[in-house]
Amino acid sequence: MPVYDPIHKATIIPRGRALGMVMNLPERDKHGHSIKYLKARLAVCFGGRVAEEVIFGKDNISTGAGGGSGSDINQATQLARAMVTKYGMSEEMGPVEYGENQEEVFLGRSVTQTQSVSEEVAQKIDKEIRKLVDEGYNKAKQILTDKVDDLHKIAKALMTYETLTGDEISDLLLKNISPKKLTDIEEDKDGKESSALGSLGLKPKPAI
């Protein structure tokens, strides 16, 4: 996704509830985002889920992309909702900010309903949110299906090295150059040949 932030690092080392993550960093300070950027973000959010579907099939997807606040699916849904209800990025809904219908608790006992939009408008909003989410999902599926060989390359490299920088990923995909890790450098000093990708034969991680 050329309009999105470049990859800073990808890792399969678990951190908190995340079993792995890809970190993107902007090249400069940003104070606003275009609709192209936000749609690219939606596609990025579905990368993990779609990769599971492409490799293992829909019957074998995991809960990794879900899990409530902060999960990939949650981020995509909240972003699409904001695009429709706050940023005026839906042609169907127009440049209007819409509130959300909420339940309010009064003195911890009774519950009242705050009606910000009509049922008809709420249904239109949901439809537009689903349209944006589906667009992001389909874009991710197109990319990972077209570039499934690159997907396997990155997966194998991560299984070997656990963490890759953005530059290492670029070298791997664009130049077929394997990551140069400390163990490779030490072997070079000893006069031994360090492993190259060749037919995806990466140097295995030393046993501990």
mmCIF file of N, CA and C in Angstrom, residues 19-108:
data_model
loop_
_atom_site.group_PDB
_atom_site.id
_atom_site.type_symbol
_atom_site.label_atom_id
_atom_site.label_comp_id
_atom_site.label_asym_id
_atom_site.label_seq_id
_atom_site.Cartn_x
_atom_site.Cartn_y
_atom_site.Cartn_z
ATOM 1 N N LEU A 19 0.321 -11.834 19.750
ATOM 2 C CA LEU A 19 1.241 -12.942 19.503
ATOM 3 C C LEU A 19 2.336 -12.555 18.522
ATOM 4 N N GLY A 20 2.277 -11.357 18.026
ATOM 5 C CA GLY A 20 3.238 -10.823 17.072
ATOM 6 C C GLY A 20 2.660 -9.535 16.531
ATOM 7 N N MET A 21 3.487 -8.734 15.874
ATOM 8 C CA MET A 21 2.959 -7.466 15.371
ATOM 9 C C MET A 21 3.856 -6.888 14.288
ATOM 10 N N VAL A 22 3.265 -5.991 13.511
ATOM 11 C CA VAL A 22 4.010 -5.209 12.525
ATOM 12 C C VAL A 22 3.866 -3.750 12.920
ATOM 13 N N MET A 23 4.998 -3.075 13.054
ATOM 14 C CA MET A 23 4.987 -1.660 13.450
ATOM 15 C C MET A 23 5.315 -0.770 12.255
ATOM 16 N N ASN A 24 4.471 0.203 12.027
ATOM 17 C CA ASN A 24 4.689 1.180 10.950
ATOM 18 C C ASN A 24 4.988 2.539 11.557
ATOM 19 N N LEU A 25 5.906 3.259 10.950
ATOM 20 C CA LEU A 25 6.238 4.609 11.418
ATOM 21 C C LEU A 25 6.136 5.587 10.264
ATOM 22 N N PRO A 26 5.469 6.739 10.474
ATOM 23 C CA PRO A 26 5.387 7.753 9.404
ATOM 24 C C PRO A 26 6.753 8.352 9.128
ATOM 25 N N GLU A 27 6.971 8.770 7.894
ATOM 26 C CA GLU A 27 8.254 9.359 7.518
ATOM 27 C C GLU A 27 8.379 10.792 8.018
ATOM 28 N N ARG A 28 7.240 11.417 8.336
ATOM 29 C CA ARG A 28 7.259 12.786 8.869
ATOM 30 C C ARG A 28 6.001 12.984 9.716
ATOM 31 N N ASP A 29 5.959 14.077 10.467
ATOM 32 C CA ASP A 29 4.796 14.364 11.298
ATOM 33 C C ASP A 29 3.558 14.546 10.436
ATOM 34 N N LYS A 30 2.439 13.990 10.907
ATOM 35 C CA LYS A 30 1.181 14.128 10.182
ATOM 36 C C LYS A 30 0.111 14.662 11.118
ATOM 37 N N HIS A 31 -0.689 15.575 10.607
ATOM 38 C CA HIS A 31 -1.763 16.150 11.416
ATOM 39 C C HIS A 31 -3.135 15.879 10.800
ATOM 40 N N GLY A 32 -3.156 15.086 9.769
ATOM 41 C CA GLY A 32 -4.404 14.721 9.113
ATOM 42 C C GLY A 32 -4.123 13.616 8.120
ATOM 43 N N HIS A 33 -5.154 12.868 7.751
ATOM 44 C CA HIS A 33 -4.961 11.744 6.841
ATOM 45 C C HIS A 33 -5.978 11.811 5.711
ATOM 46 N N SER A 34 -5.545 11.425 4.525
ATOM 47 C CA SER A 34 -6.437 11.396 3.369
ATOM 48 C C SER A 34 -7.291 10.136 3.412
ATOM 49 N N ILE A 35 -8.347 10.122 2.618
ATOM 50 C CA ILE A 35 -9.208 8.937 2.539
ATOM 51 C C ILE A 35 -8.426 7.755 1.962
ATOM 52 N N LYS A 36 -7.469 8.025 1.062
ATOM 53 C CA LYS A 36 -6.627 6.946 0.521
ATOM 54 C C LYS A 36 -5.801 6.301 1.627
ATOM 55 N N TYR A 37 -5.263 7.137 2.505
ATOM 56 C CA TYR A 37 -4.452 6.625 3.619
ATOM 57 C C TYR A 37 -5.309 5.768 4.550
ATOM 58 N N LEU A 38 -6.498 6.253 4.884
ATOM 59 C CA LEU A 38 -7.364 5.518 5.809
ATOM 60 C C LEU A 38 -7.842 4.204 5.204
ATOM 61 N N LYS A 39 -8.118 4.192 3.898
ATOM 62 C CA LYS A 39 -8.511 2.939 3.243
ATOM 63 C C LYS A 39 -7.340 1.956 3.214
ATOM 64 N N ALA A 40 -6.117 2.489 3.052
ATOM 65 C CA ALA A 40 -4.937 1.620 3.114
ATOM 66 C C ALA A 40 -4.808 1.025 4.509
ATOM 67 N N ARG A 41 -5.099 1.836 5.527
ATOM 68 C CA ARG A 41 -5.047 1.363 6.907
ATOM 69 C C ARG A 41 -6.037 0.214 7.126
ATOM 70 N N LEU A 42 -7.222 0.317 6.536
ATOM 71 C CA LEU A 42 -8.213 -0.751 6.652
ATOM 72 C C LEU A 42 -7.672 -2.058 6.067
ATOM 73 N N ALA A 43 -7.013 -1.962 4.913
ATOM 74 C CA ALA A 43 -6.440 -3.160 4.292
ATOM 75 C C ALA A 43 -5.349 -3.754 5.169
ATOM 76 N N VAL A 44 -4.511 -2.898 5.743
ATOM 77 C CA VAL A 44 -3.426 -3.357 6.618
ATOM 78 C C VAL A 44 -3.990 -4.099 7.832
ATOM 79 N N CYS A 45 -5.092 -3.591 8.367
ATOM 80 C CA CYS A 45 -5.705 -4.227 9.543
ATOM 81 C C CYS A 45 -6.091 -5.676 9.275
ATOM 82 N N PHE A 46 -6.436 -5.987 8.022
ATOM 83 C CA PHE A 46 -6.896 -7.336 7.705
ATOM 84 C C PHE A 46 -5.786 -8.250 7.183
ATOM 85 N N GLY A 47 -4.540 -7.762 7.181
ATOM 86 C CA GLY A 47 -3.437 -8.574 6.676
ATOM 87 C C GLY A 47 -3.306 -9.917 7.378
ATOM 88 N N GLY A 48 -3.335 -9.908 8.706
ATOM 89 C CA GLY A 48 -3.158 -11.149 9.461
ATOM 90 C C GLY A 48 -4.281 -12.140 9.242
ATOM 91 N N ARG A 49 -5.530 -11.647 9.329
ATOM 92 C CA ARG A 49 -6.680 -12.529 9.131
ATOM 93 C C ARG A 49 -6.696 -13.125 7.723
ATOM 94 N N VAL A 50 -6.442 -12.282 6.721
ATOM 95 C CA VAL A 50 -6.476 -12.765 5.347
ATOM 96 C C VAL A 50 -5.339 -13.755 5.087
ATOM 97 N N ALA A 51 -4.161 -13.511 5.678
ATOM 98 C CA ALA A 51 -3.043 -14.441 5.516
ATOM 99 C C ALA A 51 -3.427 -15.827 6.033
ATOM 100 N N GLU A 52 -4.123 -15.881 7.170
ATOM 101 C CA GLU A 52 -4.588 -17.164 7.703
ATOM 102 C C GLU A 52 -5.529 -17.850 6.717
ATOM 103 N N GLU A 53 -6.443 -17.085 6.147
ATOM 104 C CA GLU A 53 -7.406 -17.661 5.203
ATOM 105 C C GLU A 53 -6.717 -18.177 3.947
ATOM 106 N N VAL A 54 -5.761 -17.392 3.431
ATOM 107 C CA VAL A 54 -5.072 -17.777 2.198
ATOM 108 C C VAL A 54 -4.250 -19.050 2.408
ATOM 109 N N ILE A 55 -3.577 -19.154 3.544
ATOM 110 C CA ILE A 55 -2.674 -20.285 3.782
ATOM 111 C C ILE A 55 -3.403 -21.506 4.356
ATOM 112 N N PHE A 56 -4.295 -21.287 5.326
ATOM 113 C CA PHE A 56 -4.905 -22.417 6.029
ATOM 114 C C PHE A 56 -6.364 -22.676 5.656
ATOM 115 N N GLY A 57 -7.014 -21.710 4.982
ATOM 116 C CA GLY A 57 -8.415 -21.861 4.627
ATOM 117 C C GLY A 57 -9.330 -21.257 5.685
ATOM 118 N N LYS A 58 -10.535 -20.882 5.268
ATOM 119 C CA LYS A 58 -11.469 -20.202 6.179
ATOM 120 C C LYS A 58 -11.847 -21.057 7.379
ATOM 121 N N ASP A 59 -11.844 -22.382 7.215
ATOM 122 C CA ASP A 59 -12.233 -23.264 8.308
ATOM 123 C C ASP A 59 -11.189 -23.325 9.414
ATOM 124 N N ASN A 60 -10.013 -22.752 9.173
ATOM 125 C CA ASN A 60 -8.931 -22.846 10.154
ATOM 126 C C ASN A 60 -8.437 -21.491 10.647
ATOM 127 N N ILE A 61 -9.245 -20.440 10.460
ATOM 128 C CA ILE A 61 -8.828 -19.136 10.977
ATOM 129 C C ILE A 61 -8.865 -19.159 12.504
ATOM 130 N N SER A 62 -8.028 -18.314 13.118
ATOM 131 C CA SER A 62 -7.934 -18.273 14.582
ATOM 132 C C SER A 62 -8.584 -16.997 15.123
ATOM 133 N N THR A 63 -8.527 -16.848 16.434
ATOM 134 C CA THR A 63 -9.076 -15.648 17.088
ATOM 135 C C THR A 63 -8.070 -14.493 17.094
ATOM 136 N N GLY A 64 -6.916 -14.693 16.461
ATOM 137 C CA GLY A 64 -5.843 -13.700 16.517
ATOM 138 C C GLY A 64 -6.217 -12.307 16.067
ATOM 139 N N ALA A 65 -7.086 -12.201 15.049
ATOM 140 C CA ALA A 65 -7.436 -10.874 14.523
ATOM 141 C C ALA A 65 -8.507 -10.185 15.350
ATOM 142 N N GLY A 66 -9.209 -10.952 16.200
ATOM 143 C CA GLY A 66 -10.275 -10.379 17.020
ATOM 144 C C GLY A 66 -9.825 -10.209 18.458
ATOM 145 N N GLY A 67 -10.786 -10.099 19.355
ATOM 146 C CA GLY A 67 -10.409 -10.014 20.767
ATOM 147 C C GLY A 67 -10.697 -8.689 21.422
ATOM 148 N N GLY A 68 -11.617 -7.911 20.855
ATOM 149 C CA GLY A 68 -12.046 -6.682 21.538
ATOM 150 C C GLY A 68 -11.162 -5.493 21.244
ATOM 151 N N SER A 69 -11.145 -4.542 22.177
ATOM 152 C CA SER A 69 -10.475 -3.261 21.993
ATOM 153 C C SER A 69 -9.005 -3.440 21.603
ATOM 154 N N GLY A 70 -8.596 -2.771 20.536
ATOM 155 C CA GLY A 70 -7.208 -2.821 20.097
ATOM 156 C C GLY A 70 -6.904 -3.916 19.103
ATOM 157 N N SER A 71 -7.823 -4.865 18.918
ATOM 158 C CA SER A 71 -7.581 -5.947 17.966
ATOM 159 C C SER A 71 -7.692 -5.416 16.541
ATOM 160 N N ASP A 72 -7.221 -6.209 15.587
ATOM 161 C CA ASP A 72 -7.243 -5.772 14.186
ATOM 162 C C ASP A 72 -8.666 -5.489 13.711
ATOM 163 N N ILE A 73 -9.583 -6.401 14.014
ATOM 164 C CA ILE A 73 -10.976 -6.234 13.579
ATOM 165 C C ILE A 73 -11.610 -5.031 14.260
ATOM 166 N N ASN A 74 -11.320 -4.846 15.542
ATOM 167 C CA ASN A 74 -11.859 -3.705 16.274
ATOM 168 C C ASN A 74 -11.339 -2.388 15.686
ATOM 169 N N GLN A 75 -10.045 -2.332 15.396
ATOM 170 C CA GLN A 75 -9.467 -1.109 14.821
ATOM 171 C C GLN A 75 -10.084 -0.785 13.466
ATOM 172 N N ALA A 76 -10.266 -1.824 12.647
ATOM 173 C CA ALA A 76 -10.852 -1.611 11.317
ATOM 174 C C ALA A 76 -12.286 -1.112 11.435
ATOM 175 N N THR A 77 -13.056 -1.710 12.340
ATOM 176 C CA THR A 77 -14.460 -1.323 12.519
ATOM 177 C C THR A 77 -14.570 0.106 13.032
ATOM 178 N N GLN A 78 -13.763 0.451 14.038
ATOM 179 C CA GLN A 78 -13.810 1.793 14.607
ATOM 180 C C GLN A 78 -13.359 2.846 13.596
ATOM 181 N N LEU A 79 -12.350 2.501 12.799
ATOM 182 C CA LEU A 79 -11.873 3.443 11.785
ATOM 183 C C LEU A 79 -12.948 3.670 10.724
ATOM 184 N N ALA A 80 -13.562 2.584 10.248
ATOM 185 C CA ALA A 80 -14.622 2.710 9.238
ATOM 186 C C ALA A 80 -15.800 3.511 9.793
ATOM 187 N N ARG A 81 -16.146 3.299 11.052
ATOM 188 C CA ARG A 81 -17.247 4.056 11.684
ATOM 189 C C ARG A 81 -16.908 5.550 11.728
ATOM 190 N N ALA A 82 -15.673 5.859 12.096
ATOM 191 C CA ALA A 82 -15.256 7.264 12.152
ATOM 192 C C ALA A 82 -15.277 7.901 10.764
ATOM 193 N N MET A 83 -14.868 7.149 9.756
ATOM 194 C CA MET A 83 -14.878 7.679 8.389
ATOM 195 C C MET A 83 -16.297 8.042 7.941
ATOM 196 N N VAL A 84 -17.270 7.241 8.386
ATOM 197 C CA VAL A 84 -18.662 7.470 7.981
ATOM 198 C C VAL A 84 -19.334 8.533 8.846
ATOM 199 N N THR A 85 -19.147 8.455 10.164
ATOM 200 C CA THR A 85 -19.927 9.300 11.083
ATOM 201 C C THR A 85 -19.224 10.584 11.520
ATOM 202 N N LYS A 86 -17.887 10.652 11.384
ATOM 203 C CA LYS A 86 -17.159 11.826 11.873
ATOM 204 C C LYS A 86 -16.458 12.607 10.765
ATOM 205 N N TYR A 87 -15.876 11.866 9.802
ATOM 206 C CA TYR A 87 -15.035 12.531 8.809
ATOM 207 C C TYR A 87 -15.768 12.831 7.507
ATOM 208 N N GLY A 88 -17.034 12.449 7.387
ATOM 209 C CA GLY A 88 -17.800 12.743 6.188
ATOM 210 C C GLY A 88 -17.236 12.115 4.933
ATOM 211 N N MET A 89 -16.715 10.876 5.040
ATOM 212 C CA MET A 89 -16.064 10.221 3.907
ATOM 213 C C MET A 89 -16.954 9.185 3.224
ATOM 214 N N SER A 90 -18.255 9.252 3.468
ATOM 215 C CA SER A 90 -19.203 8.364 2.803
ATOM 216 C C SER A 90 -20.096 9.198 1.894
ATOM 217 N N GLU A 91 -20.121 8.862 0.612
ATOM 218 C CA GLU A 91 -20.973 9.601 -0.322
ATOM 219 C C GLU A 91 -22.447 9.439 0.042
ATOM 220 N N GLU A 92 -22.798 8.266 0.508
ATOM 221 C CA GLU A 92 -24.199 7.989 0.865
ATOM 222 C C GLU A 92 -24.653 8.848 2.041
ATOM 223 N N MET A 93 -23.806 9.002 3.055
ATOM 224 C CA MET A 93 -24.189 9.738 4.265
ATOM 225 C C MET A 93 -23.849 11.217 4.170
ATOM 226 N N GLY A 94 -22.933 11.587 3.269
ATOM 227 C CA GLY A 94 -22.606 12.993 3.074
ATOM 228 C C GLY A 94 -21.693 13.552 4.154
ATOM 229 N N PRO A 95 -21.308 14.830 4.023
ATOM 230 C CA PRO A 95 -20.404 15.479 4.986
ATOM 231 C C PRO A 95 -21.139 15.922 6.252
ATOM 232 N N VAL A 96 -21.676 14.945 6.951
ATOM 233 C CA VAL A 96 -22.448 15.213 8.171
ATOM 234 C C VAL A 96 -21.872 14.376 9.302
ATOM 235 N N GLU A 97 -21.814 14.951 10.518
ATOM 236 C CA GLU A 97 -21.379 14.176 11.680
ATOM 237 C C GLU A 97 -22.609 13.581 12.360
ATOM 238 N N TYR A 98 -22.547 12.278 12.578
ATOM 239 C CA TYR A 98 -23.664 11.576 13.202
ATOM 240 C C TYR A 98 -23.248 11.077 14.585
ATOM 241 N N GLY A 99 -24.157 11.258 15.553
ATOM 242 C CA GLY A 99 -23.922 10.704 16.879
ATOM 243 C C GLY A 99 -24.316 9.244 16.911
ATOM 244 N N GLU A 100 -24.069 8.589 18.048
ATOM 245 C CA GLU A 100 -24.418 7.185 18.209
ATOM 246 C C GLU A 100 -25.552 7.043 19.203
ATOM 247 N N ASN A 101 -26.436 6.102 18.941
ATOM 248 C CA ASN A 101 -27.485 5.777 19.909
ATOM 249 C C ASN A 101 -26.861 5.025 21.083
ATOM 250 N N GLN A 102 -27.109 5.522 22.296
ATOM 251 C CA GLN A 102 -26.475 4.920 23.466
ATOM 252 C C GLN A 102 -27.486 4.689 24.576
ATOM 253 N N GLU A 103 -27.121 3.729 25.441
ATOM 254 C CA GLU A 103 -27.897 3.524 26.669
ATOM 255 C C GLU A 103 -27.198 4.255 27.801
ATOM 256 N N GLU A 104 -27.957 5.018 28.580
ATOM 257 C CA GLU A 104 -27.380 5.752 29.699
ATOM 258 C C GLU A 104 -27.943 5.208 31.011
ATOM 259 N N VAL A 105 -27.047 5.007 31.958
ATOM 260 C CA VAL A 105 -27.465 4.502 33.271
ATOM 261 C C VAL A 105 -27.717 5.695 34.187
ATOM 262 N N PHE A 106 -28.895 5.745 34.791
ATOM 263 C CA PHE A 106 -29.261 6.836 35.695
ATOM 264 C C PHE A 106 -29.209 6.326 37.128
ATOM 265 N N LEU A 107 -28.274 6.876 37.918
ATOM 266 C CA LEU A 107 -28.111 6.504 39.328
ATOM 267 C C LEU A 107 -27.860 5.005 39.514
ATOM 268 N N GLY A 108 -27.274 4.372 38.468
ATOM 269 C CA GLY A 108 -26.927 2.968 38.592
ATOM 270 C C GLY A 108 -28.114 2.031 38.583
#
